[in-house]
Amino acid sequence: MKQTVLAAVLMGGMFMGCTDKEQTTKEEIMTTLNLTREWDKVFPLSEKVNHCKVTFETQYGLTLAADLYTPKVESSESRVEKFPAIAVSGPFGATKEQSSGLYAMRMAERGFVALAFDPSFTGESSGEPRRTASPDINTEDFMAAVDFLSKQDNVDAERIGIIGICGWGGIALNAAAADTRIKATVASTMYDMTRVSGNGYFDSEDKEESRHAAREALAKQRLADPMAMAGGVIDPLPDDAPQFVKDYYDYYKTERGYHARSGNSNDGWRVVGTQAYANARFLYYINEIRSAVLVMHGEKAHSRYLGEAAFNYMVEGKAEGYNTVGKPNPNPDNKQLLIIPGASHCDLYDGGFTELTGKGEPKNMIPWDTLAAFFQENLK
């Protein structure tokens, strides 16, 4: 599966998006960030797209590493075709070599310029200490990706959307509420990271006593060893692990989705790395998103309650699990909730692909054409 980036660039068709003028993967940047020069994704490169590595800056002064996927088109010296574009990130704790890269590549196959990026402090992107998170910085990551796409010669800056997967689904909604340049948003198998961090799974710790105990533990951790890592997906997997933990293991710890730079595949986040998320609620204004939104979740996903609640709050201004009540959305008609029959949380990371490793029965539970149609309709 290993191919050089250069080989990917030269694989036929007119390569759009990585010209000498716009190219940001210069030798010094690649060296500074230690960007790999090989194709090291958990999925094979499609013959229908071109690919190159790029970097871009955020308003916090961080440099993000990304993979840019573009449709193969016939060469033309007279004009540069303008494409709609999509920025993709997630899941929370993963890298662009995993689910987000696959989503970006599939969208490029269907006619979009698509950018899969590593968030600040993770993967090949800059930022110290590693594997830490911030509601503000992570929302800015998405908006900086929109900045980058807007400046590309082959992108129509008026037709840009975003896709957030898992924890980045909630971040995508937060970004869409903040940035009106985002014309369409997909939140796939989403987590609301602030709700989970503050309330626990299924709101089982949604009480002051539990939050106080967690805050005391984090305060002590900051003095004892602020750099300690919490660990990624549990390994070895206990026999009595919940099904969703088994699903995480099957994706992050096996050939299906393991990657050496992925926190979830290895030592996870810093113990205090998501402290800011536990003390925030960042979907307060999603009921004011006027642009199009598609929330996609698996029927059997343990996280389904998070996506449905976010959708209901976005449309109605109120939902179970939300302590605030706002006005109904001023433009509810372009909001969609799509439940995928039989799908678990991790099935929407890669469609439940076993064909990528050649093991088991091939299946694909992600409706790629439906997602493409949503963006085509709303990025006119």
Short mmCIF file of C-alpha atoms in Angstrom, two decimals:
data_model
loop_
_atom_site.label_atom_id
_atom_site.label_comp_id
_atom_site.label_asym_id
_atom_site.label_seq_id
_atom_site.Cartn_x
_atom_site.Cartn_y
_atom_site.Cartn_z
CA MET A 1 0.00 0.00 0.00
CA LYS A 2 2.99 2.31 0.49
CA GLN A 3 3.39 4.88 -2.28
CA THR A 4 5.32 8.09 -2.31
CA VAL A 5 3.40 11.34 -2.21
CA LEU A 6 5.11 12.32 -5.45
CA ALA A 7 3.78 9.21 -7.15
CA ALA A 8 0.28 10.06 -5.95
CA VAL A 9 0.63 13.55 -7.41
CA LEU A 10 1.76 12.30 -10.80
CA MET A 11 -0.90 9.61 -11.17
CA GLY A 12 -2.65 10.98 -14.27
CA GLY A 13 -5.13 13.78 -14.84
CA MET A 14 -4.65 17.44 -14.15
CA PHE A 15 -3.49 17.95 -10.58
CA MET A 16 -5.48 20.71 -8.92
CA GLY A 17 -4.68 22.44 -5.64
CA CYS A 18 -0.93 21.89 -5.22
CA THR A 19 0.62 24.30 -7.69
CA ASP A 20 3.94 26.04 -7.12
CA LYS A 21 2.01 29.22 -6.32
CA GLU A 22 -0.22 27.71 -3.66
CA GLN A 23 1.87 24.75 -2.51
CA THR A 24 2.45 24.90 1.23
CA THR A 25 4.31 21.62 1.65
CA LYS A 26 7.69 23.18 1.02
CA GLU A 27 10.80 21.30 2.06
CA GLU A 28 11.40 23.36 5.21
CA ILE A 29 7.81 22.92 6.43
CA MET A 30 7.82 19.19 5.77
CA THR A 31 11.08 18.88 7.67
CA THR A 32 9.96 21.04 10.59
CA LEU A 33 6.71 19.12 11.05
CA ASN A 34 8.33 15.80 10.13
CA LEU A 35 5.63 15.06 7.57
CA THR A 36 5.75 11.56 6.17
CA ARG A 37 6.48 11.32 2.46
CA GLU A 38 4.81 7.93 2.04
CA TRP A 39 1.20 6.91 1.57
CA ASP A 40 0.47 5.57 5.06
CA LYS A 41 -3.33 5.69 5.29
CA VAL A 42 -5.44 2.77 6.52
CA PHE A 43 -7.20 2.75 3.13
CA PRO A 44 -5.82 2.53 -0.42
CA LEU A 45 -5.62 5.60 -2.63
CA SER A 46 -8.46 5.82 -5.12
CA GLU A 47 -7.52 5.98 -8.79
CA LYS A 48 -10.23 8.62 -9.27
CA VAL A 49 -8.49 11.35 -7.26
CA ASN A 50 -5.23 13.21 -6.93
CA HIS A 51 -3.62 13.74 -3.55
CA CYS A 52 -1.01 15.96 -1.96
CA LYS A 53 0.03 17.06 1.52
CA VAL A 54 -0.50 20.67 2.52
CA THR A 55 -0.20 22.80 5.64
CA PHE A 56 -2.05 25.90 6.80
CA GLU A 57 -1.99 28.29 9.74
CA THR A 58 -4.63 28.91 12.40
CA GLN A 59 -5.38 32.18 14.15
CA TYR A 60 -3.68 30.72 17.23
CA GLY A 61 -0.37 30.51 15.35
CA LEU A 62 -0.42 26.73 14.95
CA THR A 63 0.43 24.92 11.71
CA LEU A 64 -1.95 22.15 10.71
CA ALA A 65 -0.99 19.27 8.43
CA ALA A 66 -3.56 18.02 5.96
CA ASP A 67 -4.22 15.83 2.93
CA LEU A 68 -5.83 17.53 -0.05
CA TYR A 69 -7.87 15.29 -2.35
CA THR A 70 -9.01 16.61 -5.72
CA PRO A 71 -11.03 15.13 -8.59
CA LYS A 72 -9.07 14.08 -11.65
CA VAL A 73 -10.02 16.31 -14.55
CA GLU A 74 -8.78 16.85 -18.06
CA SER A 75 -5.90 19.30 -18.39
CA SER A 76 -6.78 22.78 -19.63
CA GLU A 77 -4.40 25.67 -20.02
CA SER A 78 -7.18 28.19 -20.69
CA ARG A 79 -9.04 28.00 -17.39
CA VAL A 80 -9.05 26.57 -13.89
CA GLU A 81 -12.32 24.91 -12.95
CA LYS A 82 -13.82 26.03 -9.65
CA PHE A 83 -15.02 23.17 -7.43
CA PRO A 84 -17.13 23.10 -4.27
CA ALA A 85 -14.97 22.12 -1.31
CA ILE A 86 -15.29 20.24 1.97
CA ALA A 87 -13.06 20.24 5.07
CA VAL A 88 -13.10 17.04 7.15
CA SER A 89 -11.84 16.07 10.59
CA GLY A 90 -12.40 13.45 13.25
CA PRO A 91 -12.95 11.23 15.05
CA PHE A 92 -11.76 12.86 18.27
CA GLY A 93 -8.33 11.36 18.97
CA ALA A 94 -7.86 10.00 15.44
CA THR A 95 -5.72 11.24 12.55
CA LYS A 96 -6.27 12.15 8.92
CA GLU A 97 -4.85 8.77 7.92
CA GLN A 98 -7.98 7.14 9.33
CA SER A 99 -11.68 7.97 8.95
CA SER A 100 -11.45 11.64 7.93
CA GLY A 101 -9.10 10.85 5.05
CA LEU A 102 -11.48 8.19 3.78
CA TYR A 103 -14.42 10.61 3.89
CA ALA A 104 -12.39 13.27 2.08
CA MET A 105 -11.27 10.85 -0.62
CA ARG A 106 -14.81 9.57 -1.20
CA MET A 107 -16.09 13.14 -1.56
CA ALA A 108 -13.28 13.97 -4.01
CA GLU A 109 -14.34 10.95 -6.07
CA ARG A 110 -17.74 12.64 -6.34
CA GLY A 111 -16.48 16.00 -7.55
CA PHE A 112 -15.41 17.97 -4.48
CA VAL A 113 -12.06 19.36 -3.42
CA ALA A 114 -11.73 17.77 0.02
CA LEU A 115 -9.31 18.52 2.84
CA ALA A 116 -8.71 16.07 5.72
CA PHE A 117 -6.67 17.67 8.48
CA ASP A 118 -5.02 16.76 11.76
CA PRO A 119 -6.29 19.03 14.55
CA SER A 120 -3.98 21.18 16.63
CA PHE A 121 -1.70 19.20 18.98
CA THR A 122 -2.37 15.90 17.20
CA GLY A 123 -1.04 13.77 14.35
CA GLU A 124 1.41 15.65 12.11
CA SER A 125 0.10 19.10 13.11
CA SER A 126 2.03 21.41 15.41
CA GLY A 127 1.31 22.32 19.01
CA GLU A 128 2.71 21.42 22.41
CA PRO A 129 1.96 19.65 24.64
CA ARG A 130 0.78 16.85 22.40
CA ARG A 131 -2.76 15.46 22.43
CA THR A 132 -4.52 18.21 24.26
CA ALA A 133 -7.77 19.87 23.28
CA SER A 134 -9.72 23.10 23.54
CA PRO A 135 -13.27 23.97 22.43
CA ASP A 136 -12.01 27.30 21.09
CA ILE A 137 -8.86 26.02 19.39
CA ASN A 138 -10.59 23.03 17.83
CA THR A 139 -13.41 25.20 16.47
CA GLU A 140 -10.76 27.51 15.02
CA ASP A 141 -9.13 24.49 13.37
CA PHE A 142 -12.23 24.06 11.22
CA MET A 143 -12.48 27.78 10.43
CA ALA A 144 -8.78 27.87 9.48
CA ALA A 145 -9.42 24.96 7.11
CA VAL A 146 -12.15 27.08 5.51
CA ASP A 147 -9.63 29.94 5.23
CA PHE A 148 -7.23 27.64 3.39
CA LEU A 149 -9.82 26.25 0.99
CA SER A 150 -11.19 29.71 0.24
CA LYS A 151 -7.79 30.79 -1.09
CA GLN A 152 -7.29 27.89 -3.52
CA ASP A 153 -7.48 28.73 -7.21
CA ASN A 154 -9.61 25.65 -7.93
CA VAL A 155 -12.16 26.26 -5.13
CA ASP A 156 -15.31 28.35 -5.23
CA ALA A 157 -15.09 30.19 -1.91
CA GLU A 158 -18.89 30.58 -1.86
CA ARG A 159 -19.38 26.79 -1.89
CA ILE A 160 -17.58 25.35 1.14
CA GLY A 161 -18.90 22.75 3.56
CA ILE A 162 -17.50 20.68 6.41
CA ILE A 163 -17.77 17.13 7.77
CA GLY A 164 -17.12 16.30 11.41
CA ILE A 165 -16.91 12.69 12.56
CA CYS A 166 -17.55 11.46 16.13
CA GLY A 167 -16.36 14.16 18.56
CA TRP A 168 -15.61 16.39 15.61
CA GLY A 169 -19.28 16.20 14.63
CA GLY A 170 -20.10 18.40 17.60
CA ILE A 171 -17.14 20.66 16.80
CA ALA A 172 -18.41 20.95 13.21
CA LEU A 173 -21.81 22.14 14.46
CA ASN A 174 -20.09 24.66 16.71
CA ALA A 175 -18.04 25.92 13.77
CA ALA A 176 -21.14 26.16 11.55
CA ALA A 177 -22.84 28.26 14.23
CA ALA A 178 -19.85 30.61 14.34
CA ASP A 179 -18.80 30.87 10.68
CA THR A 180 -21.36 31.84 8.01
CA ARG A 181 -18.93 30.91 5.21
CA ILE A 182 -19.79 27.28 5.99
CA LYS A 183 -22.74 26.62 3.71
CA ALA A 184 -23.37 22.95 4.55
CA THR A 185 -22.38 20.68 7.45
CA VAL A 186 -22.46 16.93 8.03
CA ALA A 187 -22.11 15.66 11.60
CA SER A 188 -21.48 11.91 11.34
CA THR A 189 -21.88 9.53 14.32
CA MET A 190 -21.39 12.62 16.47
CA TYR A 191 -20.41 13.14 20.07
CA ASP A 192 -21.02 16.35 21.96
CA MET A 193 -17.63 16.29 23.67
CA THR A 194 -18.59 18.93 26.21
CA ARG A 195 -21.65 16.96 27.32
CA VAL A 196 -19.80 13.65 27.55
CA SER A 197 -16.83 15.22 29.34
CA GLY A 198 -19.04 16.97 31.89
CA ASN A 199 -21.85 14.44 32.31
CA GLY A 200 -20.27 11.08 31.51
CA TYR A 201 -21.72 8.54 29.09
CA PHE A 202 -25.53 8.55 28.98
CA ASP A 203 -25.43 11.47 31.48
CA SER A 204 -24.71 8.93 34.22
CA GLU A 205 -22.51 11.45 36.10
CA ASP A 206 -24.68 14.50 35.56
CA LYS A 207 -24.56 15.71 39.13
CA GLU A 208 -22.55 18.30 41.01
CA GLU A 209 -20.92 15.74 43.30
CA SER A 210 -19.48 13.75 40.39
CA ARG A 211 -18.22 16.85 38.59
CA HIS A 212 -16.64 18.17 41.80
CA ALA A 213 -14.80 14.89 42.37
CA ALA A 214 -13.53 14.94 38.78
CA ARG A 215 -12.39 18.55 39.14
CA GLU A 216 -10.49 17.74 42.31
CA ALA A 217 -8.76 14.80 40.61
CA LEU A 218 -7.75 16.95 37.63
CA ALA A 219 -6.47 19.71 39.90
CA LYS A 220 -4.22 17.20 41.67
CA GLN A 221 -3.11 15.72 38.35
CA ARG A 222 -1.94 19.12 37.09
CA LEU A 223 0.54 19.32 39.96
CA ALA A 224 1.51 15.65 40.11
CA ASP A 225 2.16 15.01 36.41
CA PRO A 226 0.43 17.26 33.88
CA MET A 227 1.98 15.33 30.98
CA ALA A 228 0.62 11.91 31.98
CA MET A 229 -1.31 10.14 29.23
CA ALA A 230 -4.71 8.60 29.83
CA GLY A 231 -4.24 5.73 27.39
CA GLY A 232 -6.15 5.06 24.18
CA VAL A 233 -8.61 2.26 23.52
CA ILE A 234 -8.24 -0.37 26.25
CA ASP A 235 -5.84 -3.18 25.33
CA PRO A 236 -6.06 -6.08 26.05
CA LEU A 237 -9.80 -6.04 25.66
CA PRO A 238 -11.70 -7.43 28.68
CA ASP A 239 -14.23 -10.16 27.95
CA ASP A 240 -16.95 -8.17 29.69
CA ALA A 241 -16.27 -4.93 27.82
CA PRO A 242 -19.39 -3.12 26.55
CA GLN A 243 -20.12 -3.66 22.87
CA PHE A 244 -19.20 -0.09 21.92
CA VAL A 245 -15.77 -0.54 23.54
CA LYS A 246 -15.34 -3.74 21.51
CA ASP A 247 -16.27 -1.74 18.43
CA TYR A 248 -13.63 0.87 19.23
CA TYR A 249 -11.05 -1.89 19.68
CA ASP A 250 -12.01 -3.46 16.36
CA TYR A 251 -11.37 -0.16 14.58
CA TYR A 252 -8.43 1.40 16.41
CA LYS A 253 -6.46 -1.65 17.50
CA THR A 254 -6.66 -3.93 14.47
CA GLU A 255 -5.46 -3.77 10.89
CA ARG A 256 -8.79 -2.23 9.98
CA GLY A 257 -7.95 1.19 11.42
CA TYR A 258 -4.77 1.15 13.53
CA HIS A 259 -2.33 3.99 12.90
CA ALA A 260 0.91 4.76 14.69
CA ARG A 261 0.14 8.49 15.10
CA SER A 262 -3.42 8.00 16.31
CA GLY A 263 -3.92 8.72 20.00
CA ASN A 264 -6.89 6.37 20.17
CA SER A 265 -4.76 3.58 18.70
CA ASN A 266 -1.97 4.16 21.22
CA ASP A 267 -1.54 6.13 24.46
CA GLY A 268 -4.52 8.42 24.09
CA TRP A 269 -4.90 11.97 25.40
CA ARG A 270 -3.19 13.71 28.27
CA VAL A 271 -5.19 13.07 31.44
CA VAL A 272 -5.79 16.83 31.73
CA GLY A 273 -6.01 17.28 27.96
CA THR A 274 -9.80 17.60 27.78
CA GLN A 275 -10.29 19.50 31.05
CA ALA A 276 -11.57 22.55 29.16
CA TYR A 277 -14.26 20.45 27.47
CA ALA A 278 -15.59 19.21 30.81
CA ASN A 279 -16.24 22.80 31.92
CA ALA A 280 -17.98 24.03 28.77
CA ARG A 281 -21.16 23.67 26.75
CA PHE A 282 -20.41 24.70 23.18
CA LEU A 283 -23.58 23.92 21.17
CA TYR A 284 -25.56 26.78 22.71
CA TYR A 285 -26.12 28.62 19.40
CA ILE A 286 -26.65 25.73 16.98
CA ASN A 287 -30.39 26.57 16.92
CA GLU A 288 -29.32 29.69 15.02
CA ILE A 289 -27.51 27.87 12.19
CA ARG A 290 -29.21 29.03 9.00
CA SER A 291 -27.10 26.93 6.63
CA ALA A 292 -27.84 23.30 5.77
CA VAL A 293 -27.02 20.55 8.28
CA LEU A 294 -27.23 16.77 8.03
CA VAL A 295 -26.84 14.79 11.27
CA MET A 296 -26.09 11.14 10.43
CA HIS A 297 -26.12 8.41 13.05
CA GLY A 298 -26.22 4.64 13.28
CA GLU A 299 -29.41 2.99 14.47
CA LYS A 300 -27.46 0.88 16.97
CA ALA A 301 -24.85 3.47 17.95
CA HIS A 302 -24.35 3.98 21.69
CA SER A 303 -23.88 7.68 20.87
CA ARG A 304 -27.15 8.06 18.98
CA TYR A 305 -28.73 9.99 21.85
CA LEU A 306 -26.12 12.73 21.41
CA GLY A 307 -26.82 13.24 17.72
CA GLU A 308 -30.59 13.17 18.12
CA ALA A 309 -30.49 15.61 21.03
CA ALA A 310 -28.22 18.00 19.12
CA PHE A 311 -30.53 17.80 16.09
CA ASN A 312 -33.63 18.45 18.18
CA TYR A 313 -32.03 21.40 19.93
CA MET A 314 -30.78 22.76 16.61
CA VAL A 315 -34.30 22.67 15.14
CA GLU A 316 -36.57 23.29 18.14
CA GLY A 317 -34.29 25.22 20.50
CA LYS A 318 -34.81 22.62 23.21
CA ALA A 319 -33.97 18.96 23.77
CA GLU A 320 -33.51 16.38 26.49
CA GLY A 321 -30.07 16.80 28.04
CA TYR A 322 -29.88 20.52 27.26
CA ASN A 323 -30.36 22.83 30.20
CA THR A 324 -31.00 25.86 28.03
CA VAL A 325 -34.05 26.76 25.95
CA GLY A 326 -33.74 28.95 22.87
CA LYS A 327 -35.93 29.99 20.00
CA PRO A 328 -36.70 27.51 17.22
CA ASN A 329 -34.36 27.58 14.23
CA PRO A 330 -35.12 30.38 11.74
CA ASN A 331 -34.44 27.98 8.84
CA PRO A 332 -35.45 24.46 9.91
CA ASP A 333 -36.30 23.15 6.43
CA ASN A 334 -32.67 22.51 5.45
CA LYS A 335 -31.90 20.41 8.55
CA GLN A 336 -31.92 16.61 8.23
CA LEU A 337 -31.55 13.66 10.60
CA LEU A 338 -30.43 10.47 8.87
CA ILE A 339 -30.44 7.19 10.83
CA ILE A 340 -28.54 4.33 9.17
CA PRO A 341 -30.31 0.99 9.77
CA GLY A 342 -28.25 -1.58 11.66
CA ALA A 343 -25.17 0.63 11.96
CA SER A 344 -23.10 0.99 15.13
CA HIS A 345 -21.04 4.05 16.08
CA CYS A 346 -17.83 2.80 14.45
CA ASP A 347 -19.58 1.49 11.34
CA LEU A 348 -19.79 5.13 10.25
CA TYR A 349 -16.03 5.57 10.61
CA ASP A 350 -15.39 3.54 7.48
CA GLY A 351 -18.69 1.93 6.60
CA GLY A 352 -17.78 -1.19 8.53
CA PHE A 353 -15.29 -1.94 5.76
CA THR A 354 -13.70 -5.32 5.98
CA GLU A 355 -12.84 -5.21 2.30
CA LEU A 356 -9.99 -2.77 3.04
CA THR A 357 -8.07 -5.58 4.73
CA GLY A 358 -9.47 -8.39 2.60
CA LYS A 359 -10.99 -10.10 5.63
CA GLY A 360 -14.60 -10.97 6.30
CA GLU A 361 -17.66 -10.01 4.28
CA PRO A 362 -17.45 -6.64 2.46
CA LYS A 363 -20.01 -4.08 3.56
CA ASN A 364 -20.47 -0.35 3.43
CA MET A 365 -22.96 1.38 5.71
CA ILE A 366 -22.02 4.94 4.75
CA PRO A 367 -24.30 6.34 2.02
CA TRP A 368 -21.59 8.23 0.13
CA ASP A 369 -23.89 9.24 -2.72
CA THR A 370 -26.45 10.59 -0.24
CA LEU A 371 -23.79 12.74 1.40
CA ALA A 372 -22.58 13.96 -2.00
CA ALA A 373 -26.15 14.81 -3.02
CA PHE A 374 -26.62 16.79 0.21
CA PHE A 375 -23.54 18.88 -0.53
CA GLN A 376 -24.37 19.26 -4.22
CA GLU A 377 -27.81 20.57 -3.32
CA ASN A 378 -26.58 22.99 -0.66
CA LEU A 379 -23.29 24.13 -2.22
CA LYS A 380 -24.84 25.47 -5.41
#
